[in-house]
Tab-separated table of N, CA, C and O in Angstrom:
chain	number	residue	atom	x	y	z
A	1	UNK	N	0.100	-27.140	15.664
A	1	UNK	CA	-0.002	-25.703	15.620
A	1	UNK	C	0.532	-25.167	14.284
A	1	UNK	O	-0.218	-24.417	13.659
A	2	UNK	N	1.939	-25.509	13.686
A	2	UNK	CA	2.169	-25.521	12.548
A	2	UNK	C	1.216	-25.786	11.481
A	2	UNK	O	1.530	-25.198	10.447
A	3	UNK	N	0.426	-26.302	11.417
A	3	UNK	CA	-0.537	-26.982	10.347
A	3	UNK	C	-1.609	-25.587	10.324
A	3	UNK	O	-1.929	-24.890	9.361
A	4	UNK	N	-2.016	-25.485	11.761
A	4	UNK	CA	-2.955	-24.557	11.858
A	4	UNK	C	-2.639	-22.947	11.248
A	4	UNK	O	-3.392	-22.134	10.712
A	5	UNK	N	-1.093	-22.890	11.611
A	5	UNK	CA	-0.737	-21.611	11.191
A	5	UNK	C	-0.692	-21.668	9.686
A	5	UNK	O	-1.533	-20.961	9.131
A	6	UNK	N	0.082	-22.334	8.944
A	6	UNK	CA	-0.247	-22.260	7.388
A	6	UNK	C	-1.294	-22.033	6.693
A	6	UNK	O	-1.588	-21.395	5.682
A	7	UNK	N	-2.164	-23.170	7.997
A	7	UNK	CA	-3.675	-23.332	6.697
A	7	UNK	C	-4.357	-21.557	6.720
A	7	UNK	O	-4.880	-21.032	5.737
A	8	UNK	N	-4.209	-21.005	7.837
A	8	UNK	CA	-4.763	-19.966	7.994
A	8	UNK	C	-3.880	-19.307	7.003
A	8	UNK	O	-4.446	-18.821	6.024
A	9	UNK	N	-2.678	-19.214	7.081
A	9	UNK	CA	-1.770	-18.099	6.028
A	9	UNK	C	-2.258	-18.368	4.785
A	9	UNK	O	-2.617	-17.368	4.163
A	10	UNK	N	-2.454	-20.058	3.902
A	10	UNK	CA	-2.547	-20.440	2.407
A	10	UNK	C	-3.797	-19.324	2.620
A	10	UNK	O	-3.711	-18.278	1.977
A	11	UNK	N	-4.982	-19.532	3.531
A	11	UNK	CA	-6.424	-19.311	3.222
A	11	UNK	C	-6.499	-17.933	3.029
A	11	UNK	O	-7.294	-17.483	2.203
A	12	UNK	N	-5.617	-17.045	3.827
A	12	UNK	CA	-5.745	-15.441	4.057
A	12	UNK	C	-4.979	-14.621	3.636
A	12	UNK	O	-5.385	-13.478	3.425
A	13	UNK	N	-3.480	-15.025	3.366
A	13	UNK	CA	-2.503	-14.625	3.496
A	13	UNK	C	-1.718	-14.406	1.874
A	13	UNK	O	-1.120	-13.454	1.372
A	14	UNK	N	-2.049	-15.742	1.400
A	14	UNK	CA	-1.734	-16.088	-0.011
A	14	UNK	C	-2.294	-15.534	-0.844
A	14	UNK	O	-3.516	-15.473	-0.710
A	15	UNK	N	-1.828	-15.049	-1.757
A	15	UNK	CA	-2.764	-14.212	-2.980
A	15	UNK	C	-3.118	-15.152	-4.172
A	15	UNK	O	-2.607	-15.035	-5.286
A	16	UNK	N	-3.974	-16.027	-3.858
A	16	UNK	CA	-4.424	-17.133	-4.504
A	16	UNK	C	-4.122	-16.869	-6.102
A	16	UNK	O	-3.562	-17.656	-6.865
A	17	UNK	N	-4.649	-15.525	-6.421
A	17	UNK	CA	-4.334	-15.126	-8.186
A	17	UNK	C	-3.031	-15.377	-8.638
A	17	UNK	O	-2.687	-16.155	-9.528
A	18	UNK	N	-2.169	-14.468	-7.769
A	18	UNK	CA	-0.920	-14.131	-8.364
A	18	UNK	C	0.230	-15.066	-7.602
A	18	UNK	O	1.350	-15.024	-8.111
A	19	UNK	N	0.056	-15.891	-6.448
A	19	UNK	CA	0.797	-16.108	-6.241
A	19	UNK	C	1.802	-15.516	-4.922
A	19	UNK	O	2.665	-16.341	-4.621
A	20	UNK	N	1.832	-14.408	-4.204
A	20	UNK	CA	2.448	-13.313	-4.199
A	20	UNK	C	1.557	-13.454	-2.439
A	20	UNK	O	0.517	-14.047	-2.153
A	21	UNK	N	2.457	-12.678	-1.598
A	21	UNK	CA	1.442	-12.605	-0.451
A	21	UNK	C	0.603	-11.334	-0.027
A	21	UNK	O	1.234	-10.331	-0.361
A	22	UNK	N	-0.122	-11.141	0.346
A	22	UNK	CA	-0.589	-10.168	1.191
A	22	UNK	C	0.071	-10.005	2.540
A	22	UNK	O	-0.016	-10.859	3.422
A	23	UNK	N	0.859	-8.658	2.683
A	23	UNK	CA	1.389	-8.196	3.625
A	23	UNK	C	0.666	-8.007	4.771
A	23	UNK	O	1.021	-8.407	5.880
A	24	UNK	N	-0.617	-7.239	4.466
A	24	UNK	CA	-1.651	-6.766	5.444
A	24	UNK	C	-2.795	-6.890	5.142
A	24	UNK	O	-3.138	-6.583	4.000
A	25	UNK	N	-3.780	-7.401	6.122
A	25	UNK	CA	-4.797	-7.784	6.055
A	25	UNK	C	-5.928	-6.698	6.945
A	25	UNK	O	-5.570	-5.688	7.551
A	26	UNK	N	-6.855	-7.031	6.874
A	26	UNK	CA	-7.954	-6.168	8.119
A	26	UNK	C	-8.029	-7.156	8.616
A	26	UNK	O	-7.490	-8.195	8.238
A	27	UNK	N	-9.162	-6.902	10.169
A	27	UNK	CA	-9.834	-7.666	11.081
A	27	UNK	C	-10.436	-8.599	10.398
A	27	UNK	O	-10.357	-9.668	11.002
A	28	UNK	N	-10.919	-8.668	9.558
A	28	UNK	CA	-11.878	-9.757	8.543
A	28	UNK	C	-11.348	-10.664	7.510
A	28	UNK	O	-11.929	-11.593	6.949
A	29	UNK	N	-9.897	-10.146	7.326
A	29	UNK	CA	-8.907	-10.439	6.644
A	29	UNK	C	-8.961	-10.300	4.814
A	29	UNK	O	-8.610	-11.038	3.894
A	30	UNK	N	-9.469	-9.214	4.889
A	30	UNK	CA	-9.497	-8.393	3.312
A	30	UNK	C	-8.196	-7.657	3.374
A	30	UNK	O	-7.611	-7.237	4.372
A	31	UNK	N	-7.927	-7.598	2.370
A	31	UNK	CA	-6.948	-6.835	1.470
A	31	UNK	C	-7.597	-5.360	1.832
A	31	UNK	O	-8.793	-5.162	1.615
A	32	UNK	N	-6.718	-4.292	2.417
A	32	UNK	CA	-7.739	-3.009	2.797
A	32	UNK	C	-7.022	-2.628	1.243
A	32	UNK	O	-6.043	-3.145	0.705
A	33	UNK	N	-8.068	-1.331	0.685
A	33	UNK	CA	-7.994	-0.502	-0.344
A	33	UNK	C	-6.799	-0.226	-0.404
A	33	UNK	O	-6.446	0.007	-1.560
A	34	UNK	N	-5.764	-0.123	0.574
A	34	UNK	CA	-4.948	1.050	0.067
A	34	UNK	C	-3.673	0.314	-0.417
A	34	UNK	O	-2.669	0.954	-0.728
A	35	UNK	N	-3.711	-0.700	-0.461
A	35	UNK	CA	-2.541	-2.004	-0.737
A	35	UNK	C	-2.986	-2.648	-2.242
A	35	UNK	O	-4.137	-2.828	-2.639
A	36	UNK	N	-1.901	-2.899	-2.854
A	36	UNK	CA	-2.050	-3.141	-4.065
A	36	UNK	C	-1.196	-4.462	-3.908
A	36	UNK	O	-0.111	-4.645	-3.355
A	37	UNK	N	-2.262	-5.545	-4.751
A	37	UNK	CA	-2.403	-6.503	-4.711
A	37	UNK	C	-1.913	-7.221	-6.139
A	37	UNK	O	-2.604	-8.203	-6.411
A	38	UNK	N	-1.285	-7.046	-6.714
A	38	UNK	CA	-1.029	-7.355	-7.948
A	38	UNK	C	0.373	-8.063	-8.275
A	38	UNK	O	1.091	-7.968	-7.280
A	39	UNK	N	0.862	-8.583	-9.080
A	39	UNK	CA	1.989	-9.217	-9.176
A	39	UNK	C	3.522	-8.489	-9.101
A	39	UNK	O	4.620	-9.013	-8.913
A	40	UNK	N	3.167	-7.124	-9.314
A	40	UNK	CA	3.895	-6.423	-8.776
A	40	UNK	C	4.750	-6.256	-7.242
A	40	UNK	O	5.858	-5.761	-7.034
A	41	UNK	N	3.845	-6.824	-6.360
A	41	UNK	CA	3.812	-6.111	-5.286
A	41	UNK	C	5.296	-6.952	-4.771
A	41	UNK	O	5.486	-8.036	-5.322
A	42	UNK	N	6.161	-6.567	-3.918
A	42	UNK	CA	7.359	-7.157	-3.719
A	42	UNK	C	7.243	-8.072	-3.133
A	42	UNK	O	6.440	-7.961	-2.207
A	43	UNK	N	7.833	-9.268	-3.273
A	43	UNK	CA	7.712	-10.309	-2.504
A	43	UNK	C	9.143	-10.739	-2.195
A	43	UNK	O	10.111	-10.433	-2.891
A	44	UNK	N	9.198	-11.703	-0.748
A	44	UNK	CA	10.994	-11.751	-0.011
A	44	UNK	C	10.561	-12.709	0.950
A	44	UNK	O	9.551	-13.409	1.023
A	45	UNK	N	11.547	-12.575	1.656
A	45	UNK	CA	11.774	-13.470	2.968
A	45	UNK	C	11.176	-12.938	4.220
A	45	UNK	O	11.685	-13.142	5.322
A	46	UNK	N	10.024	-12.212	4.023
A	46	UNK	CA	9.318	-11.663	5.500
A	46	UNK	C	8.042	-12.755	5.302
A	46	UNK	O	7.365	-12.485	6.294
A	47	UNK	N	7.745	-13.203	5.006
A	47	UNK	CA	6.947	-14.612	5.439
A	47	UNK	C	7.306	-15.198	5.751
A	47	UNK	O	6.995	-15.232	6.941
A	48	UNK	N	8.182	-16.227	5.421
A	48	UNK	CA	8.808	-17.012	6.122
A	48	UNK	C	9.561	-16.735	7.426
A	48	UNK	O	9.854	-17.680	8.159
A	49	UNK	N	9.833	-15.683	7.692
A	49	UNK	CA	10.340	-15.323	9.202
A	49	UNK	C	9.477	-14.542	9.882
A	49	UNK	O	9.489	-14.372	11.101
A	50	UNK	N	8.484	-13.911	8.855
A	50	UNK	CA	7.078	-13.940	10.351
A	50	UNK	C	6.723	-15.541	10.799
A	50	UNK	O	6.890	-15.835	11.982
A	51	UNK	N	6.182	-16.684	9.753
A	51	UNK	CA	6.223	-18.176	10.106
A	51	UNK	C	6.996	-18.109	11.547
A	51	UNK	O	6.528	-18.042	12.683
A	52	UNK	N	8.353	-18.152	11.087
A	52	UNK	CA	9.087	-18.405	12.081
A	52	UNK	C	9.135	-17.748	13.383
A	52	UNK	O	9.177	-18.330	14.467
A	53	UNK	N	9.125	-16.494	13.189
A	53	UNK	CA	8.511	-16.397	15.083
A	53	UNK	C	7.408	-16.279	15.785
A	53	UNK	O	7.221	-16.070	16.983
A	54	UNK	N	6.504	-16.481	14.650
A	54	UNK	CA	4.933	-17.019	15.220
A	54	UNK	C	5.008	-18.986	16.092
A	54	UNK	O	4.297	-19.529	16.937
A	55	UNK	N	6.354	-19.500	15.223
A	55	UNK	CA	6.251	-20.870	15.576
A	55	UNK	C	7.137	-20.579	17.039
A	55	UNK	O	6.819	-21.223	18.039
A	56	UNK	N	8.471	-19.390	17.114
A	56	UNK	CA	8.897	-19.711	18.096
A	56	UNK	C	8.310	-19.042	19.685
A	56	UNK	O	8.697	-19.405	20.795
A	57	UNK	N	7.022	-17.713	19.303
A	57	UNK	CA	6.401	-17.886	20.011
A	57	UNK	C	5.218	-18.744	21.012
A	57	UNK	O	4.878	-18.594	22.186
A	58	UNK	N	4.761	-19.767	19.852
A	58	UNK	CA	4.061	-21.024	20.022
A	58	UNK	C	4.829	-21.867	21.247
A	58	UNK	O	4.329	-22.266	22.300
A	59	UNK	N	5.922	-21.981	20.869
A	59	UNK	CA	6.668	-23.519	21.318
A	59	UNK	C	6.914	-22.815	22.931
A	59	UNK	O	7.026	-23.394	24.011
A	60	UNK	N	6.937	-21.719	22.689
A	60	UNK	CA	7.432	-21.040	24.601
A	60	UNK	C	6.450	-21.288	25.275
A	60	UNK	O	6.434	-21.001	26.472
């Protein structure tokens, strides 16, 4: 399940250009207009602890 959750995050989640994640996605998983996507955009420790309680909802 782990495997599955990453590959989906690298594929959707990751801002392949910059490096940097996308916070929010749409249903289709685009970047909506109103989010700025650029190297700017802040990046922290809320990925890794969304990861984490996506895994500890999994394991229940």
């Amino acid at each position: 399940m782990y495997d599955r959750i990453w590959t989906y995050a690298w594929n959707n989640m990751v801002n392949q250009k910059y490096g940097n994640w996308h916070f929010k996605l749409t249903r289709d998983n685009d970047v909506p207009d109103d989010i700025d996507s650029t190297p700017e955009v802040k990046i922290g420790y809320h990925p890794l602890g969304a990861c984490y309680d996506v895994l500890q909802t999994v394991e229940q």
